[in-house]
């Protein structure tokens, strides 16, 4: 599990891909962690197995390789944990999840401002 502080550092170093697995309407309604890309929960397994060209076309991002560091997030850490297990089973051994999710992120961001 990645903590808020670790996630902040990882994002500023640009060495991870942060994948938000909430539905797109959730993100439009609530917002998202800056730098994250949205791949809804039910698409992640398929997305991680797409060819790179199709992935880029659908998500406007370079498809991560199996050696890339991935961090999954959702609203409160339940869906992201599930999807991390899926990614690991597909060979993405550096997959982690942000247990605090959007709920914790917003709380910390508000208190920092």
mmCIF file with all atom_site columns, C-alpha atoms in Angstrom:
data_model
loop_
_atom_site.group_PDB
_atom_site.id
_atom_site.type_symbol
_atom_site.label_atom_id
_atom_site.label_alt_id
_atom_site.label_comp_id
_atom_site.label_asym_id
_atom_site.label_entity_id
_atom_site.label_seq_id
_atom_site.pdbx_PDB_ins_code
_atom_site.Cartn_x
_atom_site.Cartn_y
_atom_site.Cartn_z
_atom_site.occupancy
_atom_site.B_iso_or_equiv
_atom_site.pdbx_formal_charge
_atom_site.auth_seq_id
_atom_site.auth_comp_id
_atom_site.auth_asym_id
_atom_site.auth_atom_id
_atom_site.pdbx_PDB_model_num
ATOM 1   C CA . UNK A 1 1   ? 0.000   0.000   0.000   1.00 0.00 ? 1   UNK A CA 1
ATOM 2   C CA . UNK A 1 2   ? 1.158   3.493   -0.876  1.00 0.00 ? 2   UNK A CA 1
ATOM 3   C CA . UNK A 1 3   ? 0.600   6.334   1.594   1.00 0.00 ? 3   UNK A CA 1
ATOM 4   C CA . UNK A 1 4   ? -0.488  9.862   0.689   1.00 0.00 ? 4   UNK A CA 1
ATOM 5   C CA . UNK A 1 5   ? 3.053   11.215  1.210   1.00 0.00 ? 5   UNK A CA 1
ATOM 6   C CA . UNK A 1 6   ? 4.636   8.411   -0.864  1.00 0.00 ? 6   UNK A CA 1
ATOM 7   C CA . UNK A 1 7   ? 2.133   8.994   -3.640  1.00 0.00 ? 7   UNK A CA 1
ATOM 8   C CA . UNK A 1 8   ? 2.882   12.747  -3.651  1.00 0.00 ? 8   UNK A CA 1
ATOM 9   C CA . UNK A 1 9   ? 6.611   11.989  -3.998  1.00 0.00 ? 9   UNK A CA 1
ATOM 10  C CA . UNK A 1 10  ? 6.090   9.328   -6.664  1.00 0.00 ? 10  UNK A CA 1
ATOM 11  C CA . UNK A 1 11  ? 3.889   11.667  -8.711  1.00 0.00 ? 11  UNK A CA 1
ATOM 12  C CA . UNK A 1 12  ? 6.372   14.535  -8.530  1.00 0.00 ? 12  UNK A CA 1
ATOM 13  C CA . UNK A 1 13  ? 9.201   12.217  -9.604  1.00 0.00 ? 13  UNK A CA 1
ATOM 14  C CA . UNK A 1 14  ? 7.103   11.026  -12.576 1.00 0.00 ? 14  UNK A CA 1
ATOM 15  C CA . UNK A 1 15  ? 8.234   7.416   -12.111 1.00 0.00 ? 15  UNK A CA 1
ATOM 16  C CA . UNK A 1 16  ? 4.782   5.886   -11.773 1.00 0.00 ? 16  UNK A CA 1
ATOM 17  C CA . UNK A 1 17  ? 1.563   5.649   -13.697 1.00 0.00 ? 17  UNK A CA 1
ATOM 18  C CA . UNK A 1 18  ? -1.387  6.407   -11.424 1.00 0.00 ? 18  UNK A CA 1
ATOM 19  C CA . UNK A 1 19  ? -4.555  4.711   -12.654 1.00 0.00 ? 19  UNK A CA 1
ATOM 20  C CA . UNK A 1 20  ? -7.876  5.806   -11.169 1.00 0.00 ? 20  UNK A CA 1
ATOM 21  C CA . UNK A 1 21  ? -10.324 2.904   -11.502 1.00 0.00 ? 21  UNK A CA 1
ATOM 22  C CA . UNK A 1 22  ? -13.501 4.825   -10.644 1.00 0.00 ? 22  UNK A CA 1
ATOM 23  C CA . UNK A 1 23  ? -16.184 5.300   -13.272 1.00 0.00 ? 23  UNK A CA 1
ATOM 24  C CA . UNK A 1 24  ? -15.687 8.399   -15.439 1.00 0.00 ? 24  UNK A CA 1
ATOM 25  C CA . UNK A 1 25  ? -18.854 10.015  -14.047 1.00 0.00 ? 25  UNK A CA 1
ATOM 26  C CA . UNK A 1 26  ? -17.378 9.653   -10.514 1.00 0.00 ? 26  UNK A CA 1
ATOM 27  C CA . UNK A 1 27  ? -14.323 11.571  -11.637 1.00 0.00 ? 27  UNK A CA 1
ATOM 28  C CA . UNK A 1 28  ? -16.349 14.298  -13.380 1.00 0.00 ? 28  UNK A CA 1
ATOM 29  C CA . UNK A 1 29  ? -18.452 14.690  -10.235 1.00 0.00 ? 29  UNK A CA 1
ATOM 30  C CA . UNK A 1 30  ? -15.729 14.495  -7.587  1.00 0.00 ? 30  UNK A CA 1
ATOM 31  C CA . UNK A 1 31  ? -12.455 15.326  -9.316  1.00 0.00 ? 31  UNK A CA 1
ATOM 32  C CA . UNK A 1 32  ? -9.250  13.317  -9.634  1.00 0.00 ? 32  UNK A CA 1
ATOM 33  C CA . UNK A 1 33  ? -5.718  13.180  -8.374  1.00 0.00 ? 33  UNK A CA 1
ATOM 34  C CA . UNK A 1 34  ? -3.614  15.369  -10.708 1.00 0.00 ? 34  UNK A CA 1
ATOM 35  C CA . UNK A 1 35  ? -1.568  13.214  -13.067 1.00 0.00 ? 35  UNK A CA 1
ATOM 36  C CA . UNK A 1 36  ? -3.824  10.165  -12.835 1.00 0.00 ? 36  UNK A CA 1
ATOM 37  C CA . UNK A 1 37  ? -5.403  8.478   -15.821 1.00 0.00 ? 37  UNK A CA 1
ATOM 38  C CA . UNK A 1 38  ? -8.865  6.965   -15.725 1.00 0.00 ? 38  UNK A CA 1
ATOM 39  C CA . UNK A 1 39  ? -9.370  3.322   -16.631 1.00 0.00 ? 39  UNK A CA 1
ATOM 40  C CA . UNK A 1 40  ? -12.653 2.141   -15.076 1.00 0.00 ? 40  UNK A CA 1
ATOM 41  C CA . UNK A 1 41  ? -12.446 -0.989  -12.922 1.00 0.00 ? 41  UNK A CA 1
ATOM 42  C CA . UNK A 1 42  ? -14.174 -3.275  -15.419 1.00 0.00 ? 42  UNK A CA 1
ATOM 43  C CA . UNK A 1 43  ? -11.764 -2.234  -18.205 1.00 0.00 ? 43  UNK A CA 1
ATOM 44  C CA . UNK A 1 44  ? -8.419  -2.610  -16.409 1.00 0.00 ? 44  UNK A CA 1
ATOM 45  C CA . UNK A 1 45  ? -7.780  -6.308  -17.108 1.00 0.00 ? 45  UNK A CA 1
ATOM 46  C CA . UNK A 1 46  ? -8.485  -5.834  -20.797 1.00 0.00 ? 46  UNK A CA 1
ATOM 47  C CA . UNK A 1 47  ? -6.571  -2.522  -20.970 1.00 0.00 ? 47  UNK A CA 1
ATOM 48  C CA . UNK A 1 48  ? -3.402  -4.060  -19.527 1.00 0.00 ? 48  UNK A CA 1
ATOM 49  C CA . UNK A 1 49  ? -3.530  -6.731  -22.218 1.00 0.00 ? 49  UNK A CA 1
ATOM 50  C CA . UNK A 1 50  ? -4.187  -4.386  -25.169 1.00 0.00 ? 50  UNK A CA 1
ATOM 51  C CA . UNK A 1 51  ? -1.591  -3.768  -27.801 1.00 0.00 ? 51  UNK A CA 1
ATOM 52  C CA . UNK A 1 52  ? 0.217   -0.453  -27.227 1.00 0.00 ? 52  UNK A CA 1
ATOM 53  C CA . UNK A 1 53  ? -1.373  1.305   -30.215 1.00 0.00 ? 53  UNK A CA 1
ATOM 54  C CA . UNK A 1 54  ? -4.937  0.532   -29.109 1.00 0.00 ? 54  UNK A CA 1
ATOM 55  C CA . UNK A 1 55  ? -4.122  1.526   -25.522 1.00 0.00 ? 55  UNK A CA 1
ATOM 56  C CA . UNK A 1 56  ? -2.723  4.887   -26.648 1.00 0.00 ? 56  UNK A CA 1
ATOM 57  C CA . UNK A 1 57  ? -5.757  5.490   -28.852 1.00 0.00 ? 57  UNK A CA 1
ATOM 58  C CA . UNK A 1 58  ? -8.258  4.711   -26.092 1.00 0.00 ? 58  UNK A CA 1
ATOM 59  C CA . UNK A 1 59  ? -6.542  6.277   -23.055 1.00 0.00 ? 59  UNK A CA 1
ATOM 60  C CA . UNK A 1 60  ? -4.255  8.911   -24.660 1.00 0.00 ? 60  UNK A CA 1
ATOM 61  C CA . UNK A 1 61  ? -1.295  7.489   -22.714 1.00 0.00 ? 61  UNK A CA 1
ATOM 62  C CA . UNK A 1 62  ? 1.614   5.177   -23.435 1.00 0.00 ? 62  UNK A CA 1
ATOM 63  C CA . UNK A 1 63  ? 0.736   1.665   -22.325 1.00 0.00 ? 63  UNK A CA 1
ATOM 64  C CA . UNK A 1 64  ? 2.720   0.645   -19.240 1.00 0.00 ? 64  UNK A CA 1
ATOM 65  C CA . UNK A 1 65  ? 5.140   -2.233  -19.580 1.00 0.00 ? 65  UNK A CA 1
ATOM 66  C CA . UNK A 1 66  ? 5.186   -5.090  -17.089 1.00 0.00 ? 66  UNK A CA 1
ATOM 67  C CA . UNK A 1 67  ? 8.247   -3.578  -15.417 1.00 0.00 ? 67  UNK A CA 1
ATOM 68  C CA . UNK A 1 68  ? 6.681   -0.114  -14.962 1.00 0.00 ? 68  UNK A CA 1
ATOM 69  C CA . UNK A 1 69  ? 5.518   1.031   -11.551 1.00 0.00 ? 69  UNK A CA 1
ATOM 70  C CA . UNK A 1 70  ? 1.743   1.254   -11.418 1.00 0.00 ? 70  UNK A CA 1
ATOM 71  C CA . UNK A 1 71  ? -0.353  2.637   -8.597  1.00 0.00 ? 71  UNK A CA 1
ATOM 72  C CA . UNK A 1 72  ? -4.109  2.128   -8.626  1.00 0.00 ? 72  UNK A CA 1
ATOM 73  C CA . UNK A 1 73  ? -6.543  4.384   -6.806  1.00 0.00 ? 73  UNK A CA 1
ATOM 74  C CA . UNK A 1 74  ? -10.301 4.608   -6.376  1.00 0.00 ? 74  UNK A CA 1
ATOM 75  C CA . UNK A 1 75  ? -12.563 6.347   -3.861  1.00 0.00 ? 75  UNK A CA 1
ATOM 76  C CA . UNK A 1 76  ? -11.617 4.527   -0.670  1.00 0.00 ? 76  UNK A CA 1
ATOM 77  C CA . UNK A 1 77  ? -9.166  1.742   -1.534  1.00 0.00 ? 77  UNK A CA 1
ATOM 78  C CA . UNK A 1 78  ? -11.484 -1.228  -2.073  1.00 0.00 ? 78  UNK A CA 1
ATOM 79  C CA . UNK A 1 79  ? -11.599 -1.337  -5.881  1.00 0.00 ? 79  UNK A CA 1
ATOM 80  C CA . UNK A 1 80  ? -7.941  -0.340  -6.227  1.00 0.00 ? 80  UNK A CA 1
ATOM 81  C CA . UNK A 1 81  ? -6.830  -3.312  -4.091  1.00 0.00 ? 81  UNK A CA 1
ATOM 82  C CA . UNK A 1 82  ? -8.896  -5.685  -6.228  1.00 0.00 ? 82  UNK A CA 1
ATOM 83  C CA . UNK A 1 83  ? -7.468  -4.290  -9.452  1.00 0.00 ? 83  UNK A CA 1
ATOM 84  C CA . UNK A 1 84  ? -3.891  -4.375  -8.102  1.00 0.00 ? 84  UNK A CA 1
ATOM 85  C CA . UNK A 1 85  ? -4.314  -8.135  -7.611  1.00 0.00 ? 85  UNK A CA 1
ATOM 86  C CA . UNK A 1 86  ? -5.529  -8.424  -11.224 1.00 0.00 ? 86  UNK A CA 1
ATOM 87  C CA . UNK A 1 87  ? -2.512  -6.460  -12.503 1.00 0.00 ? 87  UNK A CA 1
ATOM 88  C CA . UNK A 1 88  ? -0.082  -8.628  -10.504 1.00 0.00 ? 88  UNK A CA 1
ATOM 89  C CA . UNK A 1 89  ? -1.727  -11.776 -11.879 1.00 0.00 ? 89  UNK A CA 1
ATOM 90  C CA . UNK A 1 90  ? -1.086  -10.367 -15.389 1.00 0.00 ? 90  UNK A CA 1
ATOM 91  C CA . UNK A 1 91  ? 2.627   -9.955  -14.623 1.00 0.00 ? 91  UNK A CA 1
ATOM 92  C CA . UNK A 1 92  ? 2.720   -6.303  -13.520 1.00 0.00 ? 92  UNK A CA 1
ATOM 93  C CA . UNK A 1 93  ? 4.852   -7.090  -10.492 1.00 0.00 ? 93  UNK A CA 1
ATOM 94  C CA . UNK A 1 94  ? 5.430   -3.456  -9.493  1.00 0.00 ? 94  UNK A CA 1
ATOM 95  C CA . UNK A 1 95  ? 1.700   -2.767  -9.076  1.00 0.00 ? 95  UNK A CA 1
ATOM 96  C CA . UNK A 1 96  ? 0.614   -1.119  -5.826  1.00 0.00 ? 96  UNK A CA 1
ATOM 97  C CA . UNK A 1 97  ? -2.480  0.658   -4.620  1.00 0.00 ? 97  UNK A CA 1
ATOM 98  C CA . UNK A 1 98  ? -3.224  3.850   -2.770  1.00 0.00 ? 98  UNK A CA 1
ATOM 99  C CA . UNK A 1 99  ? -5.381  2.604   0.097   1.00 0.00 ? 99  UNK A CA 1
ATOM 100 C CA . UNK A 1 100 ? -6.578  6.070   1.138   1.00 0.00 ? 100 UNK A CA 1
ATOM 101 C CA . UNK A 1 101 ? -8.057  6.767   -2.271  1.00 0.00 ? 101 UNK A CA 1
ATOM 102 C CA . UNK A 1 102 ? -9.696  9.976   -3.435  1.00 0.00 ? 102 UNK A CA 1
ATOM 103 C CA . UNK A 1 103 ? -11.380 10.397  -0.045  1.00 0.00 ? 103 UNK A CA 1
ATOM 104 C CA . UNK A 1 104 ? -8.055  10.633  1.816   1.00 0.00 ? 104 UNK A CA 1
ATOM 105 C CA . UNK A 1 105 ? -6.337  12.633  -0.962  1.00 0.00 ? 105 UNK A CA 1
ATOM 106 C CA . UNK A 1 106 ? -8.955  15.404  -0.782  1.00 0.00 ? 106 UNK A CA 1
ATOM 107 C CA . UNK A 1 107 ? -8.702  15.562  3.017   1.00 0.00 ? 107 UNK A CA 1
ATOM 108 C CA . UNK A 1 108 ? -4.910  15.982  2.925   1.00 0.00 ? 108 UNK A CA 1
ATOM 109 C CA . UNK A 1 109 ? -5.008  18.449  0.036   1.00 0.00 ? 109 UNK A CA 1
ATOM 110 C CA . UNK A 1 110 ? -7.570  20.625  1.850   1.00 0.00 ? 110 UNK A CA 1
ATOM 111 C CA . UNK A 1 111 ? -5.520  20.637  5.040   1.00 0.00 ? 111 UNK A CA 1
ATOM 112 C CA . UNK A 1 112 ? -2.362  21.627  3.121   1.00 0.00 ? 112 UNK A CA 1
ATOM 113 C CA . UNK A 1 113 ? -4.141  24.638  1.644   1.00 0.00 ? 113 UNK A CA 1
#
